Coordinates of C-alpha atoms in Angstrom, one line a residue:
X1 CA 29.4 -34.7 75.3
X2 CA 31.5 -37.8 74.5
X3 CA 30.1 -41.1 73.1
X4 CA 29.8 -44.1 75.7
X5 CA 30.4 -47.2 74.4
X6 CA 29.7 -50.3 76.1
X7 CA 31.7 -53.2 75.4
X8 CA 31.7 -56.7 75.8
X9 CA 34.6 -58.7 75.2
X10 CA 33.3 -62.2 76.7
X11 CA 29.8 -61.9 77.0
X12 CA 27.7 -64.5 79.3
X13 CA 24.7 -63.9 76.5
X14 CA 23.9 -62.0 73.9
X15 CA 20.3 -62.8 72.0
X16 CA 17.4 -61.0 70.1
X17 CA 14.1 -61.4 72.2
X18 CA 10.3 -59.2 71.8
X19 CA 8.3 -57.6 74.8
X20 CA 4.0 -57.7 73.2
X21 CA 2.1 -59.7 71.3
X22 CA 2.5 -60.4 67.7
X23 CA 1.9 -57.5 65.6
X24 CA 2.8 -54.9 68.3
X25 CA 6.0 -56.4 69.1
X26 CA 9.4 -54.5 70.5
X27 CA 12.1 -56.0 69.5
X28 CA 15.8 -55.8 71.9
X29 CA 19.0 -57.1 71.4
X30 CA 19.9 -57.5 75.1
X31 CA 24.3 -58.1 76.1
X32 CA 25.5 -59.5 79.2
X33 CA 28.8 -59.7 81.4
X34 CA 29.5 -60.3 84.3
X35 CA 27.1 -57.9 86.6
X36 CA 26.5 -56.0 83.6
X37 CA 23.4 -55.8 81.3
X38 CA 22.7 -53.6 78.2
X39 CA 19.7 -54.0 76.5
X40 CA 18.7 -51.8 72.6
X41 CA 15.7 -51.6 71.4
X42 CA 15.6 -52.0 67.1
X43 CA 13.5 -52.7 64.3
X44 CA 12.2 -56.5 63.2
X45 CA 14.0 -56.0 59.9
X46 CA 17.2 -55.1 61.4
X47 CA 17.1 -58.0 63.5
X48 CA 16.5 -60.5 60.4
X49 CA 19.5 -58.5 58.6
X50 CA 21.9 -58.8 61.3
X51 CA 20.8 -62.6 61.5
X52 CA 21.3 -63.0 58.0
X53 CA 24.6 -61.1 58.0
X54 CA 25.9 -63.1 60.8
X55 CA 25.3 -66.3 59.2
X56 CA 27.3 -65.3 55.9
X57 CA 30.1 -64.1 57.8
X58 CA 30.2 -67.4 59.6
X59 CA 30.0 -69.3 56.2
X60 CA 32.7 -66.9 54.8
X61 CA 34.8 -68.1 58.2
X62 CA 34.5 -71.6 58.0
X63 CA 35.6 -70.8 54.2
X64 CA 39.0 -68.8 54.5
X65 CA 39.9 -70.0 57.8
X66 CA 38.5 -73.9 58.4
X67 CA 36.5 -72.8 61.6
X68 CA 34.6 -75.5 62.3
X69 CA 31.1 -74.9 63.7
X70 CA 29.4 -78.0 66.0
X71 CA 25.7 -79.0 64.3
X72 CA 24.0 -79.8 67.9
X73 CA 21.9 -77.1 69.0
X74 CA 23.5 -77.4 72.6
X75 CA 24.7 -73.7 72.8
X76 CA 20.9 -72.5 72.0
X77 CA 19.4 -69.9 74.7
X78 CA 15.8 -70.0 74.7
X79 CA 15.4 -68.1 78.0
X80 CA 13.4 -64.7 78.0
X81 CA 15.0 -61.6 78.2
X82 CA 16.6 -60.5 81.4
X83 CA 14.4 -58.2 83.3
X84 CA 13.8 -54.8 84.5
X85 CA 14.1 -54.0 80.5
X86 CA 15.9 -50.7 80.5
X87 CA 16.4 -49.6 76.7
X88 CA 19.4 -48.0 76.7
X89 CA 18.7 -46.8 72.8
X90 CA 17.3 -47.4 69.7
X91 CA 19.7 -48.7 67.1
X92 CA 20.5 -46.7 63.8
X93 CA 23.3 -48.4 62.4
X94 CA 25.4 -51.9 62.7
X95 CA 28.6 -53.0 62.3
X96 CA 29.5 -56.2 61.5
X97 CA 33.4 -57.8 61.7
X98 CA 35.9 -60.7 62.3
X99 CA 38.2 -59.8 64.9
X100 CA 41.6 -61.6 64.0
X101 CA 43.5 -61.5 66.6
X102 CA 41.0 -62.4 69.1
X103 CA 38.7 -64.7 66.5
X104 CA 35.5 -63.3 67.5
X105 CA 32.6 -61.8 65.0
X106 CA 32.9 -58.4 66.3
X107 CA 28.7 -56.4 66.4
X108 CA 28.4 -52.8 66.8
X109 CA 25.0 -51.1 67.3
X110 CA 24.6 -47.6 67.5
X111 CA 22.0 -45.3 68.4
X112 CA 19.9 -43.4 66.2
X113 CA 21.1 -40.2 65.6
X114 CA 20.1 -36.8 63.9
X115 CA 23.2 -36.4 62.1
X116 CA 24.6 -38.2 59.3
X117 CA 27.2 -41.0 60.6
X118 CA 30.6 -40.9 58.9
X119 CA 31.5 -44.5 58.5
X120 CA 34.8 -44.3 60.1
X121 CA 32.8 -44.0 63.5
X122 CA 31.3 -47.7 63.3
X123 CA 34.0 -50.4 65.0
X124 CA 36.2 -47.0 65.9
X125 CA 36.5 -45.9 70.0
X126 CA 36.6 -42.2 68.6
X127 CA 35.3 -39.9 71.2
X128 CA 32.6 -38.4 68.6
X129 CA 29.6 -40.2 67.6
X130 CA 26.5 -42.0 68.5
X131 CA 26.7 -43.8 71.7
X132 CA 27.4 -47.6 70.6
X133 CA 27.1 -51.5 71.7
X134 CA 30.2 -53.5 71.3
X135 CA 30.1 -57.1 71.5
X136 CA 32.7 -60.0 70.4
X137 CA 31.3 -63.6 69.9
X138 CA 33.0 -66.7 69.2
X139 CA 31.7 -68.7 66.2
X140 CA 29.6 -70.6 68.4
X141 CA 27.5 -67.9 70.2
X142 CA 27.5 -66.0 66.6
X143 CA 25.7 -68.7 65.5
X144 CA 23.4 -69.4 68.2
X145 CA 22.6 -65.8 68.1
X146 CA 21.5 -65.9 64.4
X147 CA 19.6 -69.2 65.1
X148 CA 17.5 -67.6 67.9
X149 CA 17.3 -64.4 65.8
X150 CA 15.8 -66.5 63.1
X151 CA 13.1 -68.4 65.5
X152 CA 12.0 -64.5 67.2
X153 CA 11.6 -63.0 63.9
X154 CA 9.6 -65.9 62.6
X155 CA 7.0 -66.0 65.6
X156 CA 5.6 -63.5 65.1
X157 CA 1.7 -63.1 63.2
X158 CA 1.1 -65.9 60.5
X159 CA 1.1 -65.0 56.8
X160 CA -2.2 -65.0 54.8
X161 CA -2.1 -68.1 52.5
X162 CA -3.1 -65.9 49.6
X163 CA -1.1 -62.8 50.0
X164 CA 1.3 -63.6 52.6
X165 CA 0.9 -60.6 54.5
X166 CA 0.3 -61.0 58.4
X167 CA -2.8 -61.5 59.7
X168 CA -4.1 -59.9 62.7
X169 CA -6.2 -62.1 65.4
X170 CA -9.4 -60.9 63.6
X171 CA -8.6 -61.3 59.8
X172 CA -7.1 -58.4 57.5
X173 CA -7.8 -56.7 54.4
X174 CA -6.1 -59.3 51.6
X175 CA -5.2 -57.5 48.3
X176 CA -5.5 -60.9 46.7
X177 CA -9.6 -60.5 47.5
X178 CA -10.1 -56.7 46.1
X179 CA -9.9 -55.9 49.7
X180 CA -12.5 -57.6 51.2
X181 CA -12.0 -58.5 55.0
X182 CA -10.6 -61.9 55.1
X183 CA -11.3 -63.8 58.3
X184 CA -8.4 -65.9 60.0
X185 CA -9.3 -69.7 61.6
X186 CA -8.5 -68.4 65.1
X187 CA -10.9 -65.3 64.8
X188 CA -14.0 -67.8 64.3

């Protein structure tokens, strides 16, 4: 069966968001256009790295080509993700590019699969491979992407103050104490 790709070439919005509460949260990467909505499901690291990523691939942008980014925070979507939330996979691998001719960071995600990915397969419309996201942003909405990206991954559970690891609602086991149970303020 061939690969579908779904690609977005202006999208209206494209932003991280969760579904749960802190410490069981999903994490999507949801694409619109037009009528059309695609929504992935991934991991919290992967949505830090992409964030990261993005933002020093913008950097190296404004660097070699004098693209200037605004510094208001007008282009920010804070709205929740679009609803019904229909996964339509769980991401393996990204892609990450500058599209030239058009001037738009160029993001691939593709699905998780059981066989090995040649590399050749990631920004490619080859008929063989994972099924696959496609999805070119200007500057601006690359940015604004990685800003929100930022904020979602850093909402979630607060870090211990001795260990840093996340505490749940009712304390957590901190290595810092020879793992006694560690109670936070909100559990009391």
């Amino acid at each position: 069966m061939s690969r579908v790709i779904h690609v977005f070439r202006q999208p209206k919005r494209f932003v991280a968001g969760t579904v749960g509460e802190p410490g069981e949260r999903a994490f999507y990467l949801q694409a619109m256009e037009d009528a059309r909505t695609v929504s992935v499901l991934l991991e919290k690291q992967q949505v830090s790295v992409l964030a990261e990523r993005i933002s020093a691939l913008l950097t190296e942008i404004v660097r070699r080509f004098g693209t200037e980014l605004p510094d208001d925070e007008t282009s920010q979507d804070n709205d929740p993700l679009s609803v019904p939330l229909e996964e339509e996979f769980r991401v393996g691998t990204m892609g990450l590019g500058w599209d030239a001719d058009s001037r738009s960071i160029v993001v691939e995600l593709l699905a998780v699969t059981d066989e090995e990915i040649d590399e050749s397969v990631v920004l490619d419309d080859t008929d063989e491979g994972p099924d696959a996201v496609r999805v070119f942003l200007s500057p601006v909405q690359a940015k604004a992407f990685a800003e929100r990206a930022e904020m979602v991954v850093s909402a979630g559970r607060a870090p211990c103050p001795l260990c840093a690891e996340p505490l749940d609602p009712h304390g957590h086991v901190c290595v810092r104490l020879n793992g006694f149970h560690r109670r936070s303020a909100v559990a009391d």
